[in-house]
């Protein structure tokens, strides 16, 4: 029996749109429809102004991700793992749908963090966003860290905030240390994550892009698949590792 290829996957908003979560800059994107919302998720504004924090929590609560279910695209990546081919699953999404679908938390690298957890800006203590939202409902407009009283925020990377260097480094290593890099539902326009494609190419890794729209890396990809992700990704997984 031939060993399965070692596949690193990079996912962006496009894999979650079929779950009802709009992408950020597409036609129905969050920032496209409401540019003012972007200011709520900029770290300097957030830290400086309790009212920005209150409105930011409310905007988080309105995120359709809370009620969203994983789709066939997420499930295809669980299957890829089950067939022994998943090296790492790097995601730009904060919705936790890969883990909800059944991907092993150990293999998921959330380069932009996640919205399910909250973190204290001062002491780093972790709690649940749901807890902060419940306190907001109870009348606390600026729920503070229960350990130290510091400012709480979702465990997401906001605009103006650096990515976690350890997570980023692990993503870069995974891009080079694999046979195939599959980039799914990402426009590959946001650095430094997009540079995973450069690292992969230099390491001789086969690059496959699955996305609705063109990306800057299409010209160097071994293959570009334009179809609906919920159909294209299960088909690609079957092709990379045929079902036994
Ligand atoms: Zn704290």
Short mmCIF file of N, CA and C in Angstrom, two decimals, residues 16-185:
data_model
loop_
_atom_site.label_atom_id
_atom_site.label_comp_id
_atom_site.label_asym_id
_atom_site.label_seq_id
_atom_site.Cartn_x
_atom_site.Cartn_y
_atom_site.Cartn_z
N UNK A 16 -16.30 28.82 4.93
CA UNK A 16 -17.40 28.96 5.90
C UNK A 16 -18.61 29.70 5.34
N UNK A 17 -18.50 30.25 4.14
CA UNK A 17 -19.66 31.00 3.61
C UNK A 17 -20.85 30.07 3.40
N UNK A 18 -20.59 28.80 3.04
CA UNK A 18 -21.70 27.85 2.86
C UNK A 18 -22.35 27.49 4.20
N UNK A 19 -21.71 27.86 5.31
CA UNK A 19 -22.32 27.68 6.63
C UNK A 19 -23.07 28.93 7.08
N UNK A 20 -23.16 29.90 6.17
CA UNK A 20 -23.91 31.12 6.47
C UNK A 20 -23.11 32.22 7.13
N UNK A 21 -21.77 32.10 7.07
CA UNK A 21 -20.92 33.14 7.66
C UNK A 21 -20.33 33.97 6.52
N UNK A 22 -20.70 35.24 6.43
CA UNK A 22 -20.19 36.05 5.31
C UNK A 22 -18.69 36.25 5.41
N UNK A 23 -18.02 36.33 4.26
CA UNK A 23 -16.59 36.63 4.33
C UNK A 23 -16.42 38.14 4.54
N UNK A 24 -15.19 38.54 4.81
CA UNK A 24 -14.96 39.93 5.20
C UNK A 24 -15.08 40.92 4.05
N UNK A 25 -14.55 40.55 2.89
CA UNK A 25 -14.46 41.54 1.82
C UNK A 25 -15.15 41.12 0.53
N UNK A 26 -15.89 40.03 0.57
CA UNK A 26 -16.68 39.61 -0.60
C UNK A 26 -17.89 40.51 -0.76
N UNK A 27 -18.76 40.18 -1.73
CA UNK A 27 -19.93 41.02 -2.04
C UNK A 27 -20.84 41.25 -0.83
N UNK A 28 -20.96 40.20 0.03
CA UNK A 28 -21.81 40.35 1.21
C UNK A 28 -20.97 40.47 2.48
N UNK A 29 -19.71 40.85 2.29
CA UNK A 29 -18.77 40.82 3.40
C UNK A 29 -19.10 41.81 4.49
N UNK A 30 -18.67 41.43 5.68
CA UNK A 30 -18.92 42.23 6.87
C UNK A 30 -18.38 43.66 6.71
N UNK A 31 -17.12 43.78 6.26
CA UNK A 31 -16.53 45.11 6.16
C UNK A 31 -17.07 45.86 4.95
N UNK A 32 -17.46 45.12 3.90
CA UNK A 32 -18.00 45.77 2.70
C UNK A 32 -19.32 46.45 3.03
N UNK A 33 -20.14 45.77 3.84
CA UNK A 33 -21.45 46.31 4.16
C UNK A 33 -21.37 47.40 5.22
N UNK A 34 -20.42 47.29 6.13
CA UNK A 34 -20.37 48.23 7.24
C UNK A 34 -18.92 48.55 7.61
N UNK A 35 -18.31 49.47 6.85
CA UNK A 35 -16.90 49.79 7.11
C UNK A 35 -16.68 50.29 8.54
N UNK A 36 -17.71 50.90 9.14
CA UNK A 36 -17.56 51.41 10.51
C UNK A 36 -17.31 50.26 11.49
N UNK A 37 -17.79 49.07 11.13
CA UNK A 37 -17.59 47.91 12.01
C UNK A 37 -16.11 47.61 12.16
N UNK A 38 -15.33 47.90 11.11
CA UNK A 38 -13.90 47.62 11.17
C UNK A 38 -13.24 48.37 12.34
N UNK A 39 -13.72 49.57 12.62
CA UNK A 39 -13.14 50.36 13.70
C UNK A 39 -13.33 49.68 15.06
N UNK A 40 -14.40 48.89 15.18
CA UNK A 40 -14.69 48.20 16.45
C UNK A 40 -13.69 47.09 16.74
N UNK A 41 -13.03 46.63 15.65
CA UNK A 41 -12.11 45.51 15.81
C UNK A 41 -10.66 45.95 15.58
N UNK A 42 -10.40 47.22 15.83
CA UNK A 42 -9.04 47.74 15.75
C UNK A 42 -8.53 47.90 17.20
N UNK A 43 -7.39 47.30 17.47
CA UNK A 43 -6.97 47.12 18.86
C UNK A 43 -6.81 48.44 19.62
N UNK A 44 -6.25 49.47 18.98
CA UNK A 44 -6.05 50.73 19.70
C UNK A 44 -7.37 51.36 20.13
N UNK A 45 -8.36 51.34 19.22
CA UNK A 45 -9.69 51.87 19.57
C UNK A 45 -10.29 51.06 20.71
N UNK A 46 -10.11 49.75 20.60
CA UNK A 46 -10.72 48.84 21.57
C UNK A 46 -10.18 49.08 22.97
N UNK A 47 -8.86 49.21 23.06
CA UNK A 47 -8.24 49.39 24.38
C UNK A 47 -8.53 50.77 24.96
N UNK A 48 -8.74 51.76 24.07
CA UNK A 48 -8.87 53.15 24.54
C UNK A 48 -10.27 53.51 25.01
N UNK A 49 -11.30 52.79 24.51
CA UNK A 49 -12.65 53.31 24.67
C UNK A 49 -13.63 52.21 25.12
N UNK A 50 -14.15 52.33 26.35
CA UNK A 50 -15.09 51.32 26.85
C UNK A 50 -16.32 51.17 25.95
N UNK A 51 -16.73 52.27 25.31
CA UNK A 51 -17.92 52.16 24.47
C UNK A 51 -17.63 51.36 23.19
N UNK A 52 -16.39 51.48 22.68
CA UNK A 52 -16.00 50.63 21.54
C UNK A 52 -16.04 49.17 21.97
N UNK A 53 -15.57 48.92 23.19
CA UNK A 53 -15.58 47.53 23.69
C UNK A 53 -17.02 46.99 23.76
N UNK A 54 -17.92 47.80 24.31
CA UNK A 54 -19.31 47.37 24.42
C UNK A 54 -19.89 47.06 23.03
N UNK A 55 -19.63 47.96 22.08
CA UNK A 55 -20.19 47.76 20.74
C UNK A 55 -19.50 46.59 20.04
N UNK A 56 -18.23 46.38 20.36
CA UNK A 56 -17.51 45.25 19.77
C UNK A 56 -18.07 43.91 20.26
N UNK A 57 -18.36 43.83 21.57
CA UNK A 57 -18.99 42.62 22.11
C UNK A 57 -20.34 42.37 21.43
N UNK A 58 -21.12 43.45 21.27
CA UNK A 58 -22.44 43.30 20.65
C UNK A 58 -22.29 42.82 19.21
N UNK A 59 -21.28 43.35 18.52
CA UNK A 59 -21.05 42.91 17.14
C UNK A 59 -20.64 41.44 17.10
N UNK A 60 -19.83 41.02 18.08
CA UNK A 60 -19.45 39.60 18.16
C UNK A 60 -20.68 38.73 18.36
N UNK A 61 -21.57 39.21 19.24
CA UNK A 61 -22.75 38.40 19.51
C UNK A 61 -23.62 38.24 18.26
N UNK A 62 -23.60 39.27 17.40
CA UNK A 62 -24.41 39.23 16.18
C UNK A 62 -23.79 38.33 15.11
N UNK A 63 -22.57 37.84 15.35
CA UNK A 63 -21.88 37.02 14.34
C UNK A 63 -22.67 35.73 14.09
N UNK A 64 -23.01 35.46 12.84
CA UNK A 64 -23.78 34.24 12.53
C UNK A 64 -23.03 32.96 12.88
N UNK A 65 -21.76 33.05 13.18
CA UNK A 65 -20.99 31.84 13.51
C UNK A 65 -21.53 31.13 14.75
N UNK A 66 -22.18 31.87 15.67
CA UNK A 66 -22.66 31.23 16.90
C UNK A 66 -23.65 30.12 16.61
N UNK A 67 -24.47 30.30 15.57
CA UNK A 67 -25.46 29.26 15.27
C UNK A 67 -25.10 28.42 14.07
N UNK A 68 -23.87 28.60 13.56
CA UNK A 68 -23.51 27.95 12.29
C UNK A 68 -23.10 26.50 12.48
N UNK A 69 -23.37 25.70 11.47
CA UNK A 69 -22.96 24.30 11.46
C UNK A 69 -21.88 24.12 10.40
N UNK A 70 -20.93 23.20 10.66
CA UNK A 70 -19.92 22.90 9.64
C UNK A 70 -20.60 22.38 8.36
N UNK A 71 -19.94 22.57 7.23
CA UNK A 71 -20.50 22.10 5.96
C UNK A 71 -19.61 21.00 5.36
N UNK A 72 -19.97 20.57 4.15
CA UNK A 72 -19.26 19.45 3.51
C UNK A 72 -17.77 19.75 3.29
N UNK A 73 -17.43 21.02 3.17
CA UNK A 73 -16.02 21.40 3.03
C UNK A 73 -15.24 21.09 4.30
N UNK A 74 -15.79 21.51 5.45
CA UNK A 74 -15.15 21.20 6.74
C UNK A 74 -15.05 19.68 6.93
N UNK A 75 -16.15 18.99 6.60
CA UNK A 75 -16.18 17.53 6.82
C UNK A 75 -15.17 16.81 5.92
N UNK A 76 -14.93 17.35 4.73
CA UNK A 76 -13.95 16.73 3.83
C UNK A 76 -12.56 16.74 4.48
N UNK A 77 -12.27 17.79 5.24
CA UNK A 77 -10.95 17.89 5.87
C UNK A 77 -10.85 16.96 7.08
N UNK A 78 -11.99 16.69 7.72
CA UNK A 78 -12.01 15.67 8.78
C UNK A 78 -11.70 14.31 8.16
N UNK A 79 -12.26 14.06 6.99
CA UNK A 79 -12.03 12.81 6.27
C UNK A 79 -10.57 12.69 5.85
N UNK A 80 -10.00 13.80 5.41
CA UNK A 80 -8.58 13.80 5.03
C UNK A 80 -7.71 13.38 6.22
N UNK A 81 -8.06 13.88 7.40
CA UNK A 81 -7.35 13.49 8.62
C UNK A 81 -7.58 12.02 8.93
N UNK A 82 -8.82 11.57 8.80
CA UNK A 82 -9.16 10.18 9.10
C UNK A 82 -8.38 9.22 8.20
N UNK A 83 -8.10 9.66 6.98
CA UNK A 83 -7.35 8.82 6.04
C UNK A 83 -5.83 8.96 6.24
N UNK A 84 -5.44 9.66 7.27
CA UNK A 84 -4.03 9.72 7.64
C UNK A 84 -3.19 10.67 6.81
N UNK A 85 -3.81 11.63 6.15
CA UNK A 85 -3.05 12.48 5.24
C UNK A 85 -2.90 13.93 5.72
N UNK A 86 -3.54 14.28 6.82
CA UNK A 86 -3.50 15.70 7.23
C UNK A 86 -2.26 16.00 8.07
N UNK A 87 -1.39 16.85 7.53
CA UNK A 87 -0.19 17.28 8.25
C UNK A 87 -0.53 18.40 9.24
N UNK A 88 -1.30 19.38 8.76
CA UNK A 88 -1.74 20.49 9.61
C UNK A 88 -2.89 21.21 8.91
N UNK A 89 -3.76 21.80 9.71
CA UNK A 89 -4.87 22.57 9.17
C UNK A 89 -4.75 24.00 9.70
N UNK A 90 -4.24 24.86 8.83
CA UNK A 90 -4.02 26.25 9.20
C UNK A 90 -5.26 27.04 8.77
N UNK A 91 -5.87 27.75 9.69
CA UNK A 91 -7.08 28.49 9.31
C UNK A 91 -6.98 29.96 9.69
N UNK A 92 -7.51 30.79 8.80
CA UNK A 92 -7.63 32.22 9.06
C UNK A 92 -8.98 32.51 9.71
N UNK A 93 -9.82 31.49 9.83
CA UNK A 93 -11.17 31.69 10.36
C UNK A 93 -11.16 31.64 11.89
N UNK A 94 -12.08 32.39 12.47
CA UNK A 94 -12.17 32.47 13.93
C UNK A 94 -13.40 31.73 14.45
N UNK A 95 -14.08 30.99 13.55
CA UNK A 95 -15.40 30.45 13.87
C UNK A 95 -15.40 29.08 14.54
N UNK A 96 -14.24 28.44 14.63
CA UNK A 96 -14.10 27.13 15.27
C UNK A 96 -14.86 26.00 14.54
N UNK A 97 -15.27 26.22 13.30
CA UNK A 97 -16.07 25.20 12.62
C UNK A 97 -15.26 23.95 12.26
N UNK A 98 -13.93 24.10 12.10
CA UNK A 98 -13.13 22.89 11.84
C UNK A 98 -13.20 21.95 13.03
N UNK A 99 -13.06 22.50 14.23
CA UNK A 99 -13.13 21.66 15.43
C UNK A 99 -14.56 21.13 15.63
N UNK A 100 -15.56 21.96 15.33
CA UNK A 100 -16.95 21.49 15.45
C UNK A 100 -17.20 20.32 14.51
N UNK A 101 -16.58 20.36 13.33
CA UNK A 101 -16.78 19.29 12.35
C UNK A 101 -16.10 18.00 12.80
N UNK A 102 -15.05 18.13 13.65
CA UNK A 102 -14.36 16.94 14.14
C UNK A 102 -12.87 16.91 13.87
N UNK A 103 -12.32 17.98 13.30
CA UNK A 103 -10.87 18.02 13.13
C UNK A 103 -10.21 18.07 14.50
N UNK A 104 -9.07 17.37 14.65
CA UNK A 104 -8.39 17.34 15.94
C UNK A 104 -7.84 18.71 16.29
N UNK A 105 -8.17 19.23 17.47
CA UNK A 105 -7.66 20.54 17.89
C UNK A 105 -6.14 20.63 17.76
N UNK A 106 -5.43 19.51 18.00
CA UNK A 106 -3.97 19.51 17.92
C UNK A 106 -3.46 19.87 16.53
N UNK A 107 -4.26 19.58 15.52
CA UNK A 107 -3.81 19.80 14.14
C UNK A 107 -4.25 21.14 13.57
N UNK A 108 -5.15 21.83 14.30
CA UNK A 108 -5.68 23.09 13.79
C UNK A 108 -4.85 24.26 14.33
N UNK A 109 -4.34 25.07 13.43
CA UNK A 109 -3.58 26.27 13.80
C UNK A 109 -4.43 27.49 13.45
N UNK A 110 -4.91 28.18 14.47
CA UNK A 110 -5.79 29.33 14.25
C UNK A 110 -4.95 30.60 14.21
N UNK A 111 -4.52 30.99 13.02
CA UNK A 111 -3.58 32.12 12.93
C UNK A 111 -4.22 33.45 13.31
N UNK A 112 -5.55 33.54 13.20
CA UNK A 112 -6.22 34.77 13.62
C UNK A 112 -6.99 34.58 14.93
N UNK A 113 -6.65 33.51 15.65
CA UNK A 113 -7.30 33.26 16.94
C UNK A 113 -8.71 32.71 16.75
N UNK A 114 -9.52 32.82 17.80
CA UNK A 114 -10.91 32.35 17.71
C UNK A 114 -11.81 33.25 18.55
N UNK A 115 -13.10 33.23 18.20
CA UNK A 115 -14.06 34.11 18.87
C UNK A 115 -14.79 33.43 20.02
N UNK A 116 -14.55 32.14 20.20
CA UNK A 116 -15.25 31.38 21.25
C UNK A 116 -14.63 31.66 22.62
N UNK A 117 -13.32 31.92 22.60
CA UNK A 117 -12.63 32.22 23.86
C UNK A 117 -12.39 33.72 23.99
N UNK A 118 -12.32 34.16 25.25
CA UNK A 118 -11.92 35.54 25.54
C UNK A 118 -10.58 35.47 26.27
N UNK A 119 -9.82 36.56 26.18
CA UNK A 119 -8.51 36.57 26.81
C UNK A 119 -8.31 37.95 27.46
N UNK A 120 -7.62 37.96 28.60
CA UNK A 120 -7.36 39.23 29.29
C UNK A 120 -6.13 39.89 28.69
N UNK A 121 -6.27 41.16 28.32
CA UNK A 121 -5.17 41.91 27.71
C UNK A 121 -4.01 42.07 28.70
N UNK A 122 -4.32 42.08 30.02
CA UNK A 122 -3.28 42.31 31.02
C UNK A 122 -2.58 41.04 31.47
N UNK A 123 -3.37 40.03 31.87
CA UNK A 123 -2.74 38.84 32.47
C UNK A 123 -2.81 37.61 31.59
N UNK A 124 -3.54 37.70 30.49
CA UNK A 124 -3.60 36.57 29.55
C UNK A 124 -4.54 35.46 29.97
N UNK A 125 -5.27 35.64 31.08
CA UNK A 125 -6.20 34.58 31.52
C UNK A 125 -7.26 34.35 30.46
N UNK A 126 -7.59 33.07 30.25
CA UNK A 126 -8.59 32.71 29.24
C UNK A 126 -9.93 32.44 29.89
N UNK A 127 -10.99 32.82 29.23
CA UNK A 127 -12.34 32.52 29.68
C UNK A 127 -13.18 32.31 28.42
N UNK A 128 -14.50 32.27 28.58
CA UNK A 128 -15.35 32.07 27.42
C UNK A 128 -16.02 33.38 27.01
N UNK A 129 -16.06 33.61 25.70
CA UNK A 129 -16.76 34.78 25.19
C UNK A 129 -18.22 34.76 25.64
N UNK A 130 -18.82 33.56 25.68
CA UNK A 130 -20.22 33.44 26.10
C UNK A 130 -20.43 34.00 27.51
N UNK A 131 -19.42 33.83 28.37
CA UNK A 131 -19.50 34.36 29.73
C UNK A 131 -19.51 35.89 29.70
N UNK A 132 -18.63 36.47 28.88
CA UNK A 132 -18.58 37.93 28.78
C UNK A 132 -19.90 38.47 28.22
N UNK A 133 -20.46 37.75 27.25
CA UNK A 133 -21.73 38.20 26.66
C UNK A 133 -22.88 38.11 27.68
N UNK A 134 -22.85 37.08 28.53
CA UNK A 134 -23.87 36.95 29.57
C UNK A 134 -23.77 38.11 30.56
N UNK A 135 -22.53 38.50 30.87
CA UNK A 135 -22.35 39.64 31.80
C UNK A 135 -22.85 40.93 31.15
N UNK A 136 -22.62 41.04 29.84
CA UNK A 136 -23.12 42.21 29.11
C UNK A 136 -24.65 42.27 29.21
N UNK A 137 -25.28 41.12 29.02
CA UNK A 137 -26.75 41.03 29.12
C UNK A 137 -27.22 41.43 30.51
N UNK A 138 -26.41 41.11 31.51
CA UNK A 138 -26.79 41.40 32.90
C UNK A 138 -26.53 42.86 33.27
N UNK A 139 -26.04 43.66 32.29
CA UNK A 139 -25.89 45.08 32.55
C UNK A 139 -24.47 45.58 32.71
N UNK A 140 -23.50 44.66 32.62
CA UNK A 140 -22.10 45.09 32.70
C UNK A 140 -21.61 45.45 31.29
N UNK A 141 -21.51 46.74 30.99
CA UNK A 141 -21.18 47.18 29.64
C UNK A 141 -19.73 46.93 29.25
N UNK A 142 -18.87 46.69 30.25
CA UNK A 142 -17.44 46.51 29.96
C UNK A 142 -16.90 45.40 30.86
N UNK A 143 -17.33 44.16 30.60
CA UNK A 143 -16.91 43.06 31.50
C UNK A 143 -15.38 42.97 31.56
N UNK A 144 -14.85 42.96 32.79
CA UNK A 144 -13.41 42.94 32.99
C UNK A 144 -12.95 41.54 33.38
N UNK A 145 -11.64 41.31 33.30
CA UNK A 145 -11.05 40.03 33.68
C UNK A 145 -11.40 39.71 35.14
N UNK A 146 -11.88 38.49 35.39
CA UNK A 146 -12.26 38.11 36.75
C UNK A 146 -11.03 37.90 37.63
N UNK A 147 -9.86 37.65 37.01
CA UNK A 147 -8.64 37.44 37.80
C UNK A 147 -8.00 38.75 38.22
N UNK A 148 -7.87 39.70 37.27
CA UNK A 148 -7.06 40.88 37.58
C UNK A 148 -7.75 42.20 37.28
N UNK A 149 -8.97 42.15 36.73
CA UNK A 149 -9.67 43.40 36.43
C UNK A 149 -9.25 44.05 35.13
N UNK A 150 -8.36 43.39 34.38
CA UNK A 150 -7.89 43.95 33.12
C UNK A 150 -8.94 43.91 32.02
N UNK A 151 -8.60 44.49 30.87
CA UNK A 151 -9.53 44.54 29.74
C UNK A 151 -9.63 43.16 29.08
N UNK A 152 -10.87 42.73 28.90
CA UNK A 152 -11.12 41.45 28.23
C UNK A 152 -11.39 41.69 26.76
N UNK A 153 -10.92 40.77 25.94
CA UNK A 153 -11.28 40.80 24.52
C UNK A 153 -11.43 39.37 24.02
N UNK A 154 -12.04 39.20 22.87
CA UNK A 154 -12.09 37.87 22.29
C UNK A 154 -10.65 37.45 21.94
N UNK A 155 -10.44 36.14 21.89
CA UNK A 155 -9.09 35.62 21.61
C UNK A 155 -8.80 35.65 20.10
N UNK A 156 -9.22 36.73 19.48
CA UNK A 156 -8.99 36.93 18.05
C UNK A 156 -7.85 37.91 17.85
N UNK A 157 -7.26 37.88 16.67
CA UNK A 157 -6.26 38.88 16.32
C UNK A 157 -7.02 40.05 15.69
N UNK A 158 -7.04 41.17 16.39
CA UNK A 158 -7.75 42.34 15.86
C UNK A 158 -6.85 43.10 14.88
N UNK A 159 -7.45 44.02 14.13
CA UNK A 159 -6.65 44.89 13.26
C UNK A 159 -5.63 45.64 14.13
N UNK A 160 -4.40 45.71 13.65
CA UNK A 160 -3.36 46.42 14.39
C UNK A 160 -2.67 45.55 15.42
N UNK A 161 -3.07 44.30 15.53
CA UNK A 161 -2.49 43.38 16.52
C UNK A 161 -1.60 42.38 15.79
N UNK A 162 -0.48 42.02 16.41
CA UNK A 162 0.43 41.05 15.78
C UNK A 162 -0.12 39.64 15.89
N UNK A 163 0.21 38.83 14.90
CA UNK A 163 -0.15 37.41 14.98
C UNK A 163 0.74 36.73 16.01
N UNK A 164 0.23 35.66 16.61
CA UNK A 164 1.01 34.89 17.57
C UNK A 164 2.20 34.26 16.85
N UNK A 165 3.43 34.65 17.23
CA UNK A 165 4.61 34.17 16.49
C UNK A 165 4.76 32.65 16.52
N UNK A 166 4.36 32.02 17.61
CA UNK A 166 4.51 30.56 17.70
C UNK A 166 3.55 29.86 16.73
N UNK A 167 2.34 30.36 16.65
CA UNK A 167 1.35 29.77 15.73
C UNK A 167 1.78 29.99 14.29
N UNK A 168 2.27 31.20 14.01
CA UNK A 168 2.70 31.53 12.66
C UNK A 168 3.89 30.66 12.24
N UNK A 169 4.83 30.49 13.16
CA UNK A 169 6.00 29.67 12.86
C UNK A 169 5.59 28.22 12.57
N UNK A 170 4.66 27.71 13.36
CA UNK A 170 4.18 26.34 13.13
C UNK A 170 3.50 26.23 11.76
N UNK A 171 2.79 27.28 11.35
CA UNK A 171 2.13 27.29 10.05
C UNK A 171 3.16 27.29 8.93
N UNK A 172 4.22 28.08 9.10
CA UNK A 172 5.27 28.15 8.09
C UNK A 172 5.98 26.80 7.95
N UNK A 173 6.28 26.19 9.08
CA UNK A 173 6.94 24.88 9.05
C UNK A 173 6.05 23.87 8.34
N UNK A 174 4.76 23.91 8.65
CA UNK A 174 3.82 22.95 8.03
C UNK A 174 3.70 23.17 6.53
N UNK A 175 3.89 24.42 6.08
CA UNK A 175 3.80 24.71 4.64
C UNK A 175 4.97 24.10 3.88
N UNK A 176 6.11 24.02 4.53
CA UNK A 176 7.31 23.48 3.87
C UNK A 176 7.42 21.97 4.05
N UNK A 177 6.98 21.51 5.22
CA UNK A 177 7.16 20.11 5.60
C UNK A 177 5.91 19.30 5.24
N UNK A 178 5.63 19.21 3.94
CA UNK A 178 4.48 18.42 3.48
C UNK A 178 4.70 18.12 2.00
N UNK A 179 3.81 17.30 1.43
CA UNK A 179 3.89 17.00 0.00
C UNK A 179 3.00 17.92 -0.82
N UNK A 180 1.87 18.28 -0.23
CA UNK A 180 0.88 19.10 -0.93
C UNK A 180 0.38 20.19 0.02
N UNK A 181 0.30 21.43 -0.49
CA UNK A 181 -0.36 22.51 0.25
C UNK A 181 -1.64 22.85 -0.51
N UNK A 182 -2.78 22.72 0.18
CA UNK A 182 -4.06 23.06 -0.42
C UNK A 182 -4.57 24.34 0.23
N UNK A 183 -4.75 25.39 -0.56
CA UNK A 183 -5.28 26.65 -0.05
C UNK A 183 -6.74 26.75 -0.47
N UNK A 184 -7.62 26.81 0.53
CA UNK A 184 -9.07 26.73 0.27
C UNK A 184 -9.80 27.97 0.74
N UNK A 185 -10.53 28.61 -0.15
CA UNK A 185 -11.42 29.70 0.27
C UNK A 185 -10.70 30.90 0.83
#
